[in-house]
Amino acid sequence: MRNHNTALLLQGNLRTLLVKLSLPGIAGMLLIALNGLMDAFFVSRLVGQAAFAGVTLALPLLVLNSAVTSMLSSGAALLYSRQLGRLEHGVYGRVLLYQLLCMAVVAAACLALLGCVAAKPVLYSSGGRADVLQHATLFYKISCAGCFPSVMGLCISGLLRAGGQFKKVMVITGVTVLLNLVLHPLLIQWLGMGTGGAAVASVISMSVYMLLTLRLFLRLHPAAITNIRLQWHAMKEILLTGLPALLMQLNGLLRQFVLFRLVMLTAANIQQFTFFAAVYRLFSFAAIPAMGVLQALQPVLGASYGAGNYTRVKKAKSVFCTGLVVLMVITAIPGLLWPQQLLLLLLDKATLQQAPLWCFRLVLLVLPLMPFASTGIVLLQATGQRKTATAITGTREVLLFLPLIYTATAQWGYAGVFYGLFAENVLYSGAVWLLARYAFTGALRKQQKYASA
């Protein structure tokens, strides 16, 4: 018999599931975002501005670690949720956990080696000098050397969320954040470890996170790593299914680099550059809740598809997309109505007086468009359309973002950055919505044709 969580994913009311699964997912994502801010905050307050600059310089390079983790985590989670409607007693979960363990060891070893060898020259080429370079190198090396707990812990939590264990994962995340909050000042100031203490605090916290998630998973899947062998096919499936997540992370890094470089070239003064940086940070933070809803959507789509309930797959995608649009509208309203009050959180009054507030409002209008693309990608991944999902995420920057953003800035200068961002998101959201619908309908017809034959 299926367990309670699996039954909910397969038979529960979709609107109820939207709320029940999304709220813990959103809370978990906000906690993770808060966790990521601690390094910069405590280093700035307890070590100094050079250390703060060094940590800030190193953080973008850690996107590679995050991208590899996202690939393994999302790939395994989507495969696991797809099997919930087919297999019992956690057999597939045991297989995936062992494959993830082996892949995480290899990935962490490669990332650690890269961090130790390439840290200083890469950070130097990124603009690090003198004390800033020293702090950045120390932080980056320790973060890479101790990345295994983070990679493995987030992969296990992905499997747990795929099985509907959102609340328990959120509690574990909360415990980790509190531990990190205590360890940062303890290691940085009281034990005199400085910038290295910030990195060590994160490594220790993620080690506890890994152990807690592993303990929970083993309780739900007894003897999870016994009598299991390496399965190259399963590893390949994890990598290929999670490849769109990797590409989205790396594309985000490219997008950030291009945008800030174009702003630097087109801004008339430092105030315009600071304004864009504030807009970018507020927009990124406003988009965080969407990730919680998408994490909730993945197991619902995967389990329903695995059980052969294609009508529920289509309906679930529609319900979650509608709910996410409403959430993003609610999130955007404060910025649309009171942009000055929000921007004052990051900008001084002098900078704000010269700021083009309509640009902030234009960027916020992107938020309600995002669900059409993001839910479409999740639909493709969850239903086995990995090639289409990979093609879409892999070509977005080349086919849409780069041509539009460079054309817009060439035509309108600084304002063109905002015009280009809005136009690119409109076209991308519409294109993904149509492609996902077409691909899913085509796959469904093939399934029906195969079944009738």
GROMACS .gro file of C-alpha atoms in nm:
model
  453
    1MET     CA    1   0.000   0.000   0.000
    2ARG     CA    2   0.111   0.353  -0.065
    3ASN     CA    3   0.198   0.572   0.231
    4HIS     CA    4  -0.003   0.876   0.332
    5ASN     CA    5   0.214   1.133   0.154
    6THR     CA    6   0.211   0.937  -0.171
    7ALA     CA    7  -0.167   0.903  -0.154
    8LEU     CA    8  -0.197   1.279  -0.108
    9LEU     CA    9   0.021   1.349  -0.411
   10LEU     CA   10  -0.184   1.111  -0.624
   11GLN     CA   11  -0.535   1.178  -0.497
   12GLY     CA   12  -0.540   1.491  -0.279
   13ASN     CA   13  -0.727   1.806  -0.375
   14LEU     CA   14  -0.489   2.009  -0.592
   15ARG     CA   15  -0.575   2.347  -0.443
   16THR     CA   16  -0.525   2.208  -0.095
   17LEU     CA   17  -0.192   2.060  -0.201
   18LEU     CA   18  -0.091   2.394  -0.351
   19VAL     CA   19  -0.125   2.558  -0.010
   20LYS     CA   20  -0.016   2.264   0.207
   21LEU     CA   21   0.305   2.190   0.015
   22SER     CA   22   0.394   2.541  -0.100
   23LEU     CA   23   0.394   2.714   0.238
   24PRO     CA   24   0.668   2.492   0.387
   25GLY     CA   25   0.855   2.512   0.055
   26ILE     CA   26   0.842   2.893   0.054
   27ALA     CA   27   0.946   2.910   0.420
   28GLY     CA   28   1.236   2.674   0.347
   29MET     CA   29   1.356   2.883   0.054
   30LEU     CA   30   1.342   3.202   0.262
   31LEU     CA   31   1.542   3.031   0.537
   32ILE     CA   32   1.804   2.921   0.283
   33ALA     CA   33   1.821   3.277   0.147
   34LEU     CA   34   1.869   3.405   0.503
   35ASN     CA   35   2.138   3.145   0.558
   36GLY     CA   36   2.325   3.275   0.255
   37LEU     CA   37   2.320   3.633   0.384
   38MET     CA   38   2.490   3.544   0.713
   39ASP     CA   39   2.840   3.515   0.567
   40ALA     CA   40   2.835   3.869   0.429
   41PHE     CA   41   2.659   4.018   0.733
   42PHE     CA   42   2.880   3.876   1.007
   43VAL     CA   43   3.204   3.922   0.813
   44SER     CA   44   3.114   4.285   0.745
   45ARG     CA   45   3.030   4.352   1.110
   46LEU     CA   46   3.300   4.147   1.282
   47VAL     CA   47   3.600   4.143   1.045
   48GLY     CA   48   3.586   4.455   0.827
   49GLN     CA   49   3.511   4.595   0.483
   50ALA     CA   50   3.805   4.425   0.310
   51ALA     CA   51   3.679   4.087   0.434
   52PHE     CA   52   3.324   4.178   0.329
   53ALA     CA   53   3.449   4.267  -0.019
   54GLY     CA   54   3.639   3.938  -0.034
   55VAL     CA   55   3.335   3.726   0.058
   56THR     CA   56   3.124   3.923  -0.191
   57LEU     CA   57   3.386   3.859  -0.461
   58ALA     CA   58   3.393   3.484  -0.387
   59LEU     CA   59   3.017   3.423  -0.370
   60PRO     CA   60   2.950   3.438  -0.749
   61LEU     CA   61   3.216   3.170  -0.807
   62LEU     CA   62   3.030   2.938  -0.569
   63VAL     CA   63   2.744   2.935  -0.820
   64LEU     CA   64   2.926   2.643  -0.985
   65ASN     CA   65   2.891   2.444  -0.660
   66SER     CA   66   2.524   2.540  -0.643
   67ALA     CA   67   2.469   2.448  -1.009
   68VAL     CA   68   2.618   2.099  -0.969
   69THR     CA   69   2.412   2.044  -0.654
   70SER     CA   70   2.094   2.158  -0.830
   71MET     CA   71   2.158   1.919  -1.117
   72LEU     CA   72   2.199   1.617  -0.890
   73SER     CA   73   1.922   1.715  -0.649
   74SER     CA   74   1.653   1.806  -0.903
   75GLY     CA   75   1.738   1.514  -1.132
   76ALA     CA   76   1.707   1.256  -0.854
   77ALA     CA   77   1.399   1.422  -0.702
   78LEU     CA   78   1.211   1.428  -1.031
   79LEU     CA   79   1.294   1.065  -1.103
   80TYR     CA   80   1.191   0.964  -0.751
   81SER     CA   81   0.858   1.147  -0.761
   82ARG     CA   82   0.784   0.993  -1.100
   83GLN     CA   83   0.827   0.647  -0.948
   84LEU     CA   84   0.602   0.705  -0.648
   85GLY     CA   85   0.299   0.592  -0.843
   86ARG     CA   86   0.475   0.277  -0.969
   87LEU     CA   87   0.694   0.135  -0.690
   88GLU     CA   88   0.640   0.055  -0.323
   89HIS     CA   89   0.858   0.013  -0.011
   90GLY     CA   90   1.106   0.282  -0.122
   91VAL     CA   91   1.299   0.053  -0.356
   92TYR     CA   92   1.378   0.329  -0.602
   93GLY     CA   93   1.463   0.567  -0.319
   94ARG     CA   94   1.731   0.326  -0.197
   95VAL     CA   95   1.878   0.303  -0.545
   96LEU     CA   96   1.884   0.679  -0.591
   97LEU     CA   97   2.039   0.748  -0.252
   98TYR     CA   98   2.333   0.520  -0.323
   99GLN     CA   99   2.389   0.666  -0.669
  100LEU     CA  100   2.370   1.017  -0.523
  101LEU     CA  101   2.621   0.927  -0.253
  102CYS     CA  102   2.874   0.811  -0.512
  103MET     CA  103   2.810   1.105  -0.744
  104ALA     CA  104   2.827   1.358  -0.457
  105VAL     CA  105   3.167   1.221  -0.349
  106VAL     CA  106   3.305   1.261  -0.702
  107ALA     CA  107   3.146   1.604  -0.752
  108ALA     CA  108   3.270   1.733  -0.415
  109ALA     CA  109   3.622   1.605  -0.482
  110CYS     CA  110   3.633   1.782  -0.820
  111LEU     CA  111   3.495   2.106  -0.675
  112ALA     CA  112   3.742   2.091  -0.384
  113LEU     CA  113   4.033   2.037  -0.622
  114LEU     CA  114   3.915   2.322  -0.842
  115GLY     CA  115   3.884   2.549  -0.542
  116CYS     CA  116   4.232   2.472  -0.413
  117VAL     CA  117   4.405   2.504  -0.750
  118ALA     CA  118   4.215   2.782  -0.923
  119ALA     CA  119   4.100   2.999  -0.630
  120LYS     CA  120   4.370   3.265  -0.632
  121PRO     CA  121   4.416   3.315  -1.009
  122VAL     CA  122   4.039   3.317  -1.076
  123LEU     CA  123   3.968   3.560  -0.794
  124TYR     CA  124   4.257   3.781  -0.905
  125SER     CA  125   4.117   3.793  -1.258
  126SER     CA  126   3.778   3.887  -1.109
  127GLY     CA  127   3.931   4.202  -0.960
  128GLY     CA  128   4.056   4.085  -0.621
  129ARG     CA  129   4.365   4.271  -0.492
  130ALA     CA  130   4.570   4.284  -0.170
  131ASP     CA  131   4.366   4.215   0.146
  132VAL     CA  132   4.046   4.157  -0.050
  133LEU     CA  133   4.214   3.879  -0.250
  134GLN     CA  134   4.348   3.718   0.067
  135HIS     CA  135   4.006   3.707   0.233
  136ALA     CA  136   3.832   3.591  -0.086
  137THR     CA  137   4.083   3.309  -0.144
  138LEU     CA  138   4.057   3.179   0.213
  139PHE     CA  139   3.676   3.185   0.210
  140TYR     CA  140   3.652   3.022  -0.135
  141LYS     CA  141   3.904   2.745  -0.060
  142ILE     CA  142   3.737   2.642   0.266
  143SER     CA  143   3.391   2.653   0.108
  144CYS     CA  144   3.501   2.428  -0.179
  145ALA     CA  145   3.703   2.191   0.041
  146GLY     CA  146   3.403   2.136   0.265
  147CYS     CA  147   3.131   2.128   0.000
  148PHE     CA  148   3.044   1.755   0.030
  149PRO     CA  149   2.797   1.798   0.321
  150SER     CA  150   2.619   2.074   0.132
  151VAL     CA  151   2.598   1.874  -0.192
  152MET     CA  152   2.484   1.552  -0.025
  153GLY     CA  153   2.252   1.719   0.224
  154LEU     CA  154   2.066   1.916  -0.041
  155CYS     CA  155   2.038   1.605  -0.260
  156ILE     CA  156   1.882   1.407   0.024
  157SER     CA  157   1.644   1.692   0.107
  158GLY     CA  158   1.542   1.694  -0.260
  159LEU     CA  159   1.440   1.328  -0.231
  160LEU     CA  160   1.251   1.399   0.090
  161ARG     CA  161   1.059   1.687  -0.068
  162ALA     CA  162   0.984   1.468  -0.368
  163GLY     CA  163   0.819   1.227  -0.123
  164GLY     CA  164   0.608   1.506   0.027
  165GLN     CA  165   0.817   1.561   0.344
  166PHE     CA  166   0.811   1.941   0.312
  167LYS     CA  167   0.735   2.025   0.676
  168LYS     CA  168   1.007   1.802   0.817
  169VAL     CA  169   1.265   1.938   0.574
  170MET     CA  170   1.161   2.293   0.669
  171VAL     CA  171   1.215   2.214   1.039
  172ILE     CA  172   1.560   2.071   0.964
  173THR     CA  173   1.642   2.382   0.760
  174GLY     CA  174   1.532   2.604   1.050
  175VAL     CA  175   1.755   2.415   1.293
  176THR     CA  176   2.049   2.455   1.054
  177VAL     CA  177   1.992   2.830   1.017
  178LEU     CA  178   1.983   2.876   1.396
  179LEU     CA  179   2.303   2.673   1.433
  180ASN     CA  180   2.470   2.883   1.165
  181LEU     CA  181   2.355   3.198   1.344
  182VAL     CA  182   2.531   3.083   1.662
  183LEU     CA  183   2.847   2.949   1.495
  184HIS     CA  184   2.929   3.258   1.288
  185PRO     CA  185   3.009   3.499   1.574
  186LEU     CA  186   3.158   3.213   1.780
  187LEU     CA  187   3.413   3.116   1.514
  188ILE     CA  188   3.473   3.457   1.356
  189GLN     CA  189   3.524   3.668   1.668
  190TRP     CA  190   3.542   3.460   1.984
  191LEU     CA  191   3.776   3.197   1.838
  192GLY     CA  192   3.954   3.454   1.618
  193MET     CA  193   3.917   3.265   1.290
  194GLY     CA  194   3.810   3.571   1.092
  195THR     CA  195   3.688   3.517   0.737
  196GLY     CA  196   3.780   3.148   0.752
  197GLY     CA  197   3.546   3.113   1.050
  198ALA     CA  198   3.250   3.219   0.834
  199ALA     CA  199   3.325   2.943   0.584
  200VAL     CA  200   3.386   2.684   0.857
  201ALA     CA  201   3.056   2.779   1.026
  202SER     CA  202   2.869   2.711   0.703
  203VAL     CA  203   3.048   2.378   0.654
  204ILE     CA  204   2.964   2.264   1.007
  205SER     CA  205   2.601   2.375   0.973
  206MET     CA  206   2.559   2.191   0.643
  207SER     CA  207   2.720   1.880   0.796
  208VAL     CA  208   2.449   1.880   1.061
  209TYR     CA  209   2.190   1.940   0.787
  210MET     CA  210   2.321   1.639   0.594
  211LEU     CA  211   2.313   1.413   0.901
  212LEU     CA  212   1.959   1.518   0.996
  213THR     CA  213   1.821   1.470   0.645
  214LEU     CA  214   2.002   1.135   0.610
  215ARG     CA  215   1.860   1.019   0.945
  216LEU     CA  216   1.508   1.109   0.832
  217PHE     CA  217   1.552   0.940   0.495
  218LEU     CA  218   1.685   0.619   0.653
  219ARG     CA  219   1.387   0.612   0.889
  220LEU     CA  220   1.153   0.633   0.591
  221HIS     CA  221   1.362   0.388   0.384
  222PRO     CA  222   1.508   0.126   0.621
  223ALA     CA  223   1.840  -0.027   0.512
  224ALA     CA  224   1.853   0.226   0.231
  225ILE     CA  225   2.210   0.156   0.119
  226THR     CA  226   2.233  -0.221   0.161
  227ASN     CA  227   2.242  -0.463  -0.130
  228ILE     CA  228   2.261  -0.175  -0.376
  229ARG     CA  229   2.510  -0.155  -0.662
  230LEU     CA  230   2.628   0.122  -0.888
  231GLN     CA  231   2.382   0.167  -1.171
  232TRP     CA  232   2.530   0.368  -1.453
  233HIS     CA  233   2.192   0.399  -1.621
  234ALA     CA  234   2.043   0.555  -1.307
  235MET     CA  235   2.336   0.797  -1.283
  236LYS     CA  236   2.290   0.897  -1.645
  237GLU     CA  237   1.918   0.955  -1.587
  238ILE     CA  238   1.991   1.175  -1.286
  239LEU     CA  239   2.240   1.386  -1.481
  240LEU     CA  240   2.026   1.426  -1.792
  241THR     CA  241   1.706   1.496  -1.600
  242GLY     CA  242   1.880   1.754  -1.381
  243LEU     CA  243   2.074   1.917  -1.666
  244PRO     CA  244   1.818   2.201  -1.716
  245ALA     CA  245   1.869   2.301  -1.350
  246LEU     CA  246   2.245   2.320  -1.408
  247LEU     CA  247   2.199   2.530  -1.720
  248MET     CA  248   1.958   2.768  -1.549
  249GLN     CA  249   2.209   2.833  -1.270
  250LEU     CA  250   2.498   2.889  -1.510
  251ASN     CA  251   2.281   3.103  -1.738
  252GLY     CA  252   2.187   3.312  -1.436
  253LEU     CA  253   2.554   3.376  -1.369
  254LEU     CA  254   2.609   3.479  -1.732
  255ARG     CA  255   2.300   3.699  -1.721
  256GLN     CA  256   2.418   3.873  -1.404
  257PHE     CA  257   2.762   3.937  -1.552
  258VAL     CA  258   2.623   4.081  -1.877
  259LEU     CA  259   2.363   4.298  -1.705
  260PHE     CA  260   2.601   4.458  -1.457
  261ARG     CA  261   2.863   4.514  -1.726
  262LEU     CA  262   2.608   4.684  -1.953
  263VAL     CA  263   2.482   4.896  -1.666
  264MET     CA  264   2.838   4.996  -1.585
  265LEU     CA  265   2.892   5.100  -1.947
  266THR     CA  266   2.562   5.288  -1.994
  267ALA     CA  267   2.506   5.442  -1.649
  268ALA     CA  268   2.563   5.817  -1.639
  269ASN     CA  269   2.679   5.808  -1.276
  270ILE     CA  270   2.733   5.582  -0.979
  271GLN     CA  271   2.378   5.653  -0.857
  272GLN     CA  272   2.231   5.482  -1.163
  273PHE     CA  273   2.452   5.178  -1.110
  274THR     CA  274   2.353   5.161  -0.743
  275PHE     CA  275   1.986   5.193  -0.838
  276PHE     CA  276   2.009   4.897  -1.074
  277ALA     CA  277   2.190   4.690  -0.810
  278ALA     CA  278   1.910   4.763  -0.563
  279VAL     CA  279   1.641   4.676  -0.818
  280TYR     CA  280   1.818   4.351  -0.904
  281ARG     CA  281   1.847   4.249  -0.538
  282LEU     CA  282   1.482   4.330  -0.458
  283PHE     CA  283   1.360   4.148  -0.768
  284SER     CA  284   1.571   3.841  -0.686
  285PHE     CA  285   1.437   3.834  -0.331
  286ALA     CA  286   1.076   3.877  -0.452
  287ALA     CA  287   1.118   3.574  -0.681
  288ILE     CA  288   1.231   3.342  -0.398
  289PRO     CA  289   0.877   3.230  -0.298
  290ALA     CA  290   0.824   3.103  -0.652
  291MET     CA  291   1.094   2.842  -0.596
  292GLY     CA  292   0.900   2.704  -0.300
  293VAL     CA  293   0.587   2.661  -0.512
  294LEU     CA  294   0.784   2.496  -0.794
  295GLN     CA  295   0.939   2.251  -0.546
  296ALA     CA  296   0.586   2.160  -0.436
  297LEU     CA  297   0.472   2.116  -0.797
  298GLN     CA  298   0.749   1.871  -0.890
  299PRO     CA  299   0.636   1.571  -0.680
  300VAL     CA  300   0.268   1.624  -0.770
  301LEU     CA  301   0.344   1.618  -1.143
  302GLY     CA  302   0.599   1.338  -1.117
  303ALA     CA  303   0.383   1.107  -0.905
  304SER     CA  304   0.073   1.164  -1.116
  305TYR     CA  305   0.264   1.104  -1.436
  306GLY     CA  306   0.423   0.789  -1.293
  307ALA     CA  307   0.076   0.661  -1.202
  308GLY     CA  308  -0.046   0.726  -1.556
  309ASN     CA  309  -0.296   0.993  -1.448
  310TYR     CA  310  -0.227   1.238  -1.730
  311THR     CA  311  -0.546   1.437  -1.672
  312ARG     CA  312  -0.427   1.515  -1.320
  313VAL     CA  313  -0.086   1.618  -1.454
  314LYS     CA  314  -0.244   1.874  -1.684
  315LYS     CA  315  -0.480   2.003  -1.415
  316ALA     CA  316  -0.204   2.022  -1.151
  317LYS     CA  317   0.013   2.231  -1.378
  318SER     CA  318  -0.278   2.469  -1.442
  319VAL     CA  319  -0.373   2.500  -1.073
  320PHE     CA  320  -0.016   2.560  -0.954
  321CYS     CA  321   0.056   2.804  -1.237
  322THR     CA  322  -0.256   3.006  -1.153
  323GLY     CA  323  -0.172   3.004  -0.783
  324LEU     CA  324   0.185   3.113  -0.853
  325VAL     CA  325   0.067   3.398  -1.078
  326VAL     CA  326  -0.159   3.522  -0.795
  327LEU     CA  327   0.132   3.496  -0.548
  328MET     CA  328   0.362   3.691  -0.778
  329VAL     CA  329   0.100   3.962  -0.831
  330ILE     CA  330   0.063   3.998  -0.453
  331THR     CA  331   0.443   4.010  -0.420
  332ALA     CA  332   0.472   4.280  -0.688
  333ILE     CA  333   0.195   4.508  -0.557
  334PRO     CA  334   0.394   4.676  -0.275
  335GLY     CA  335   0.672   4.770  -0.516
  336LEU     CA  336   0.427   4.893  -0.778
  337LEU     CA  337   0.237   5.110  -0.531
  338TRP     CA  338   0.517   5.217  -0.293
  339PRO     CA  339   0.846   5.183  -0.485
  340GLN     CA  340   1.023   5.459  -0.290
  341GLN     CA  341   0.960   5.296   0.048
  342LEU     CA  342   1.102   4.964  -0.070
  343LEU     CA  343   1.404   5.114  -0.244
  344LEU     CA  344   1.488   5.316   0.067
  345LEU     CA  345   1.576   4.985   0.232
  346LEU     CA  346   1.886   4.974   0.010
  347LEU     CA  347   1.935   5.329  -0.121
  348ASP     CA  348   1.987   5.667   0.040
  349LYS     CA  349   1.746   5.954  -0.025
  350ALA     CA  350   1.989   6.139  -0.251
  351THR     CA  351   2.020   5.842  -0.487
  352LEU     CA  352   1.647   5.777  -0.478
  353GLN     CA  353   1.563   6.134  -0.582
  354GLN     CA  354   1.737   6.074  -0.916
  355ALA     CA  355   1.608   5.719  -0.963
  356PRO     CA  356   1.371   5.636  -1.251
  357LEU     CA  357   1.100   5.459  -1.048
  358TRP     CA  358   0.919   5.345  -1.362
  359CYS     CA  359   1.216   5.116  -1.433
  360PHE     CA  360   1.162   4.943  -1.099
  361ARG     CA  361   0.792   4.903  -1.176
  362LEU     CA  362   0.869   4.764  -1.522
  363VAL     CA  363   1.097   4.497  -1.377
  364LEU     CA  364   0.834   4.402  -1.116
  365LEU     CA  365   0.582   4.340  -1.396
  366VAL     CA  366   0.802   4.046  -1.496
  367LEU     CA  367   0.709   3.857  -1.176
  368PRO     CA  368   0.355   3.752  -1.285
  369LEU     CA  369   0.495   3.633  -1.620
  370MET     CA  370   0.755   3.399  -1.469
  371PRO     CA  371   0.514   3.116  -1.367
  372PHE     CA  372   0.420   3.043  -1.729
  373ALA     CA  373   0.782   2.960  -1.809
  374SER     CA  374   0.889   2.801  -1.481
  375THR     CA  375   0.591   2.566  -1.448
  376GLY     CA  376   0.635   2.473  -1.813
  377ILE     CA  377   0.997   2.366  -1.754
  378VAL     CA  378   0.895   2.166  -1.445
  379LEU     CA  379   0.621   1.996  -1.649
  380LEU     CA  380   0.870   1.893  -1.916
  381GLN     CA  381   1.120   1.760  -1.662
  382ALA     CA  382   0.860   1.574  -1.457
  383THR     CA  383   0.708   1.405  -1.761
  384GLY     CA  384   1.033   1.286  -1.915
  385GLN     CA  385   1.070   1.560  -2.179
  386ARG     CA  386   1.425   1.630  -2.067
  387LYS     CA  387   1.565   1.699  -2.414
  388THR     CA  388   1.309   1.970  -2.477
  389ALA     CA  389   1.365   2.122  -2.131
  390THR     CA  390   1.742   2.119  -2.183
  391ALA     CA  391   1.713   2.274  -2.529
  392ILE     CA  392   1.493   2.556  -2.399
  393THR     CA  393   1.708   2.643  -2.097
  394GLY     CA  394   2.031   2.596  -2.291
  395THR     CA  395   1.942   2.831  -2.576
  396ARG     CA  396   1.752   3.105  -2.391
  397GLU     CA  397   2.050   3.334  -2.341
  398VAL     CA  398   2.181   3.300  -2.696
  399LEU     CA  399   1.850   3.320  -2.884
  400LEU     CA  400   1.666   3.575  -2.671
  401PHE     CA  401   1.853   3.743  -2.386
  402LEU     CA  402   2.180   3.850  -2.551
  403PRO     CA  403   2.030   3.978  -2.881
  404LEU     CA  404   1.748   4.167  -2.707
  405ILE     CA  405   1.951   4.319  -2.425
  406TYR     CA  406   2.233   4.439  -2.653
  407THR     CA  407   1.987   4.575  -2.912
  408ALA     CA  408   1.787   4.758  -2.645
  409THR     CA  409   2.091   4.915  -2.480
  410ALA     CA  410   2.232   5.019  -2.818
  411GLN     CA  411   1.900   5.191  -2.894
  412TRP     CA  412   1.807   5.341  -2.555
  413GLY     CA  413   2.124   5.323  -2.344
  414TYR     CA  414   2.070   5.277  -1.970
  415ALA     CA  415   1.691   5.253  -1.999
  416GLY     CA  416   1.740   4.981  -2.262
  417VAL     CA  417   1.856   4.741  -1.990
  418PHE     CA  418   1.510   4.753  -1.835
  419TYR     CA  419   1.331   4.748  -2.172
  420GLY     CA  420   1.536   4.447  -2.280
  421LEU     CA  421   1.473   4.255  -1.959
  422PHE     CA  422   1.099   4.305  -1.983
  423ALA     CA  423   1.076   4.215  -2.353
  424GLU     CA  424   1.294   3.906  -2.312
  425ASN     CA  425   1.083   3.773  -2.024
  426VAL     CA  426   0.758   3.831  -2.213
  427LEU     CA  427   0.884   3.642  -2.519
  428TYR     CA  428   1.044   3.363  -2.314
  429SER     CA  429   0.736   3.305  -2.098
  430GLY     CA  430   0.508   3.287  -2.399
  431ALA     CA  431   0.743   3.060  -2.595
  432VAL     CA  432   0.794   2.814  -2.307
  433TRP     CA  433   0.421   2.800  -2.233
  434LEU     CA  434   0.347   2.708  -2.596
  435LEU     CA  435   0.638   2.464  -2.631
  436ALA     CA  436   0.559   2.285  -2.303
  437ARG     CA  437   0.195   2.248  -2.401
  438TYR     CA  438   0.285   2.117  -2.745
  439ALA     CA  439   0.552   1.876  -2.614
  440PHE     CA  440   0.329   1.735  -2.339
  441THR     CA  441   0.037   1.686  -2.579
  442GLY     CA  442   0.268   1.509  -2.825
  443ALA     CA  443   0.412   1.283  -2.555
  444LEU     CA  444   0.063   1.199  -2.432
  445ARG     CA  445  -0.047   1.097  -2.781
  446LYS     CA  446   0.254   0.869  -2.813
  447GLN     CA  447   0.175   0.708  -2.477
  448GLN     CA  448  -0.187   0.649  -2.577
  449LYS     CA  449  -0.084   0.511  -2.915
  450TYR     CA  450   0.167   0.276  -2.751
  451ALA     CA  451  -0.090   0.161  -2.494
  452SER     CA  452  -0.354   0.088  -2.759
  453ALA     CA  453  -0.102  -0.108  -2.967
   0.00000   0.00000   0.00000
